[in-house]
C-alpha positions as CSV (number, residue, x, y, z in Angstrom):
1,M,1.1,0.1,11.4
2,K,1.6,-2.5,8.7
3,F,4.1,-2.0,6.0
4,F,3.1,-2.8,2.4
5,V,5.7,-2.4,-0.3
6,D,4.5,-0.6,-3.4
7,T,6.4,-2.4,-6.1
8,A,6.5,-5.4,-8.5
9,D,10.3,-5.7,-8.1
10,I,10.9,-9.2,-6.7
11,D,14.4,-8.5,-5.6
12,A,13.4,-5.4,-3.6
13,I,10.5,-7.3,-2.0
14,R,12.7,-10.2,-1.1
15,E,15.3,-7.9,0.6
16,L,12.7,-6.1,2.7
17,H,10.8,-9.3,3.5
18,A,14.0,-10.8,4.9
19,L,14.1,-8.0,7.5
20,G,10.4,-8.4,8.5
21,M,9.5,-5.1,6.8
22,V,6.8,-6.5,4.4
23,D,3.3,-7.2,5.7
24,G,1.9,-7.1,2.2
25,V,2.5,-5.8,-1.4
26,T,0.6,-3.4,-3.6
27,T,0.9,-3.4,-7.4
28,N,-0.8,-1.4,-10.2
29,P,-0.5,-1.4,-14.0
30,S,2.3,1.2,-13.9
31,L,4.4,-1.0,-11.5
32,I,3.7,-4.1,-13.6
33,L,4.9,-2.1,-16.7
34,K,8.0,-1.1,-14.9
35,S,8.8,-4.7,-13.9
36,G,8.7,-5.7,-17.6
37,R,7.0,-9.0,-16.7
38,D,3.6,-10.7,-17.3
39,I,1.1,-9.7,-14.7
40,H,0.1,-13.2,-13.8
41,E,3.7,-14.5,-13.6
42,V,5.1,-11.7,-11.4
43,T,2.0,-11.5,-9.2
44,K,2.2,-15.3,-8.6
45,E,5.8,-15.0,-7.6
46,I,5.1,-12.2,-5.2
47,C,2.2,-14.2,-3.6
48,D,4.5,-17.1,-3.2
49,L,7.1,-14.9,-1.4
50,V,4.7,-12.9,0.8
51,D,2.2,-14.3,3.2
52,G,0.2,-11.1,3.5
53,P,-2.2,-9.4,1.1
54,V,-1.0,-8.8,-2.5
55,S,-3.1,-6.2,-4.3
56,A,-3.6,-6.9,-8.0
57,E,-5.5,-4.3,-10.0
58,V,-8.2,-4.7,-12.6
59,I,-7.9,-2.5,-15.7
60,A,-11.6,-2.6,-16.7
61,L,-13.8,0.4,-16.1
62,D,-17.3,-1.3,-16.2
63,Y,-18.7,-3.5,-13.5
64,D,-19.1,-6.7,-15.6
65,S,-15.5,-6.6,-16.9
66,M,-14.2,-5.8,-13.4
67,V,-15.9,-8.9,-12.1
68,R,-14.4,-11.0,-14.9
69,E,-10.9,-9.6,-14.4
70,G,-11.0,-9.7,-10.6
71,S,-12.2,-13.3,-10.7
72,K,-9.2,-14.2,-12.9
73,L,-6.8,-12.3,-10.6
74,A,-8.2,-14.1,-7.6
75,E,-7.3,-17.4,-9.1
76,I,-3.6,-16.5,-8.8
77,A,-3.4,-17.1,-5.0
78,D,-5.4,-17.1,-1.9
79,N,-3.7,-13.9,-0.6
80,I,-4.8,-11.8,-3.6
81,A,-6.6,-8.5,-2.7
82,I,-8.5,-7.4,-5.8
83,K,-7.9,-3.8,-6.5
84,V,-10.7,-1.7,-7.9
85,P,-11.0,2.0,-8.6
86,L,-13.3,4.2,-6.5
87,T,-16.0,4.7,-9.1
88,W,-19.6,3.6,-8.9
89,D,-18.9,0.5,-10.9
90,G,-15.8,-0.1,-8.8
91,L,-18.0,0.1,-5.6
92,K,-20.4,-2.4,-7.2
93,A,-17.5,-4.7,-7.9
94,C,-16.2,-4.3,-4.4
95,K,-19.6,-5.3,-3.0
96,H,-19.7,-8.4,-5.3
97,F,-16.2,-9.6,-4.2
98,A,-16.7,-8.7,-0.5
99,D,-19.9,-10.8,-0.5
100,Q,-17.8,-13.7,-1.7
101,G,-15.3,-13.3,1.1
102,Q,-12.6,-11.9,-1.2
103,M,-10.2,-9.2,0.0
104,V,-10.8,-5.9,-1.9
105,N,-8.6,-2.8,-2.0
106,V,-10.5,0.2,-3.3
107,T,-8.0,2.6,-4.8
108,L,-7.7,6.2,-6.0
109,C,-9.6,7.6,-3.0
110,F,-9.4,11.4,-2.6
111,S,-12.3,12.3,-0.3
112,A,-13.8,11.2,3.0
113,N,-17.1,10.7,1.3
114,Q,-15.5,8.2,-1.1
115,A,-13.9,6.4,1.8
116,L,-17.3,6.1,3.5
117,L,-18.9,4.6,0.4
118,A,-16.1,2.1,0.2
119,A,-16.5,1.0,3.8
120,K,-20.3,0.6,3.2
121,A,-19.5,-1.6,0.2
122,G,-17.4,-3.9,2.3
123,A,-13.9,-2.9,1.2
124,T,-11.0,-4.6,3.1
125,F,-8.7,-1.7,2.4
126,I,-9.3,1.9,1.3
127,S,-6.4,3.6,-0.4
128,P,-6.3,7.4,0.0
129,F,-3.6,8.9,-2.2
130,I,-1.6,11.3,0.0
131,G,1.1,12.4,-2.4
132,R,-1.3,13.3,-5.2
133,L,-3.3,15.6,-2.9
134,D,0.0,17.2,-1.8
135,D,0.8,17.9,-5.4
136,L,-2.4,20.0,-5.5
137,N,-1.3,22.0,-2.4
138,L,-3.8,20.0,-0.3
139,D,-2.7,18.2,2.8
140,G,-3.1,14.5,2.2
141,M,-2.8,13.8,5.9
142,D,-6.0,15.7,6.6
143,L,-7.8,13.1,4.5
144,I,-6.2,10.3,6.5
145,A,-7.4,12.0,9.7
146,D,-10.9,12.5,8.4
147,I,-11.3,8.9,7.3
148,R,-9.8,7.7,10.7
149,Q,-12.4,9.7,12.6
150,I,-15.4,8.5,10.4
151,Y,-14.3,4.9,10.6
152,D,-13.8,5.1,14.4
153,N,-17.2,6.8,14.8
154,Y,-19.1,3.9,13.3
155,G,-16.8,0.9,13.9
156,F,-16.1,0.3,10.2
157,E,-13.6,-2.6,9.8
158,T,-12.2,-1.3,6.5
159,Q,-8.4,-0.7,6.9
160,I,-7.0,2.7,6.0
161,L,-4.1,2.0,3.6
162,A,-2.1,5.2,3.1
163,A,-0.9,5.3,-0.5
164,S,1.0,7.6,-2.8
165,I,3.6,7.8,-0.1
166,R,6.4,10.1,-1.3
167,N,8.8,10.4,1.7
168,A,9.7,9.1,5.1
169,N,7.8,11.9,6.8
170,H,4.6,10.6,5.1
171,M,5.2,7.3,6.9
172,S,5.6,8.7,10.4
173,D,2.7,11.2,9.9
174,A,0.4,8.4,8.7
175,A,1.4,6.3,11.7
176,K,0.7,9.1,14.2
177,I,-2.7,9.7,12.7
178,G,-3.5,6.0,12.9
179,A,-3.4,4.6,9.4
180,D,-3.7,0.8,9.6
181,V,-1.3,0.3,6.7
182,A,1.1,2.4,4.7
183,T,2.3,1.3,1.3
184,A,5.5,2.8,0.1
185,P,8.2,2.3,-2.6
186,P,11.3,0.4,-1.3
187,A,13.4,3.6,-1.4
188,V,11.1,5.3,1.0
189,I,11.2,2.4,3.5
190,H,15.0,2.5,3.3
191,A,15.0,6.3,3.8
192,M,13.2,5.8,7.1
193,A,16.5,4.6,8.6
194,N,18.5,7.7,7.6
195,H,19.3,10.6,9.8
196,V,22.2,13.1,9.5
197,L,22.9,12.9,13.2
198,T,23.2,9.2,13.1
199,D,25.8,9.5,10.3
200,K,27.6,12.2,12.2
201,G,27.7,10.2,15.4
202,L,29.0,7.1,13.6
203,D,31.8,9.1,12.0
204,A,32.8,10.3,15.5
205,F,32.7,6.8,17.0
206,V,34.8,5.4,14.1
207,A,37.4,8.1,14.4
208,D,37.7,7.7,18.2
209,A,37.9,3.9,17.9
210,K,40.8,4.3,15.5
211,K,42.6,6.7,17.9
212,A,42.1,4.3,20.8
213,G,43.2,1.3,18.8
214,I,40.0,-0.5,19.7
215,K,39.7,-4.0,18.2
216,I,36.7,-6.2,19.0
217,V,37.6,-9.3,16.9
C-alpha cells in the first residue's frame, strides 16, 4: 500500500520523505489555510520535494471554472494530480482531464455508486472518506471493501485512496482490505510505530543493560 501524507507542512513531508514513507502528498484548501502560504508557492515546493503524485484541489463548483482552475494547477508541475469533488460537474471535469492524460483525484466519496461513476469517468484516484463515515456511526471500511470488490470485478484501474484517516488502525485496516493508497496526517503515520509492549520491552532491556554494565561503544 502506498503512503500519501495529508498535509501542506513542508518540514513534516521532508522528515517522512527521508525515511521513504512518502509516495505522494494530498492537499486541500483547509490544509493550505493551515500552512499559511500561497497555494501555488507551497504546492510547487511540495512537488519539487516529492516524486509521486501531489493532489491540488480546485475550489470551483461548476465545470467550466473547474477546468480553468485545474488547468492552472496542472502548470505547477508534472506530478500534479488535479483534485475535483464527486459532483456531476466534478465528474465532467474528471473526464476532461483524464482524456488529456492528466492525473485526477476525485474526492469526497461516500458511496460505492459514486466510486463506480468516478472510475467510469477515468479517475486516477478515488478518495473515500473513512473518518467522516465513522463520525456518523457508519463503518468507513465497509465502503473501502465495497469499492475494492467492484473495481476488481470489472478491472477498473482507478486506485482506491483511503482518506480521512484518523488513527493507526485505519491504516492497517485499509491495507488488509486492499486499498491501493492511504493518505494520512503525519501524526498518524508516526503513531503506527507506537506500541505499549515495545516501550515496556525497551524499558526492561535498558534496565538490564545498566545492571550488567553493558557498553557497546
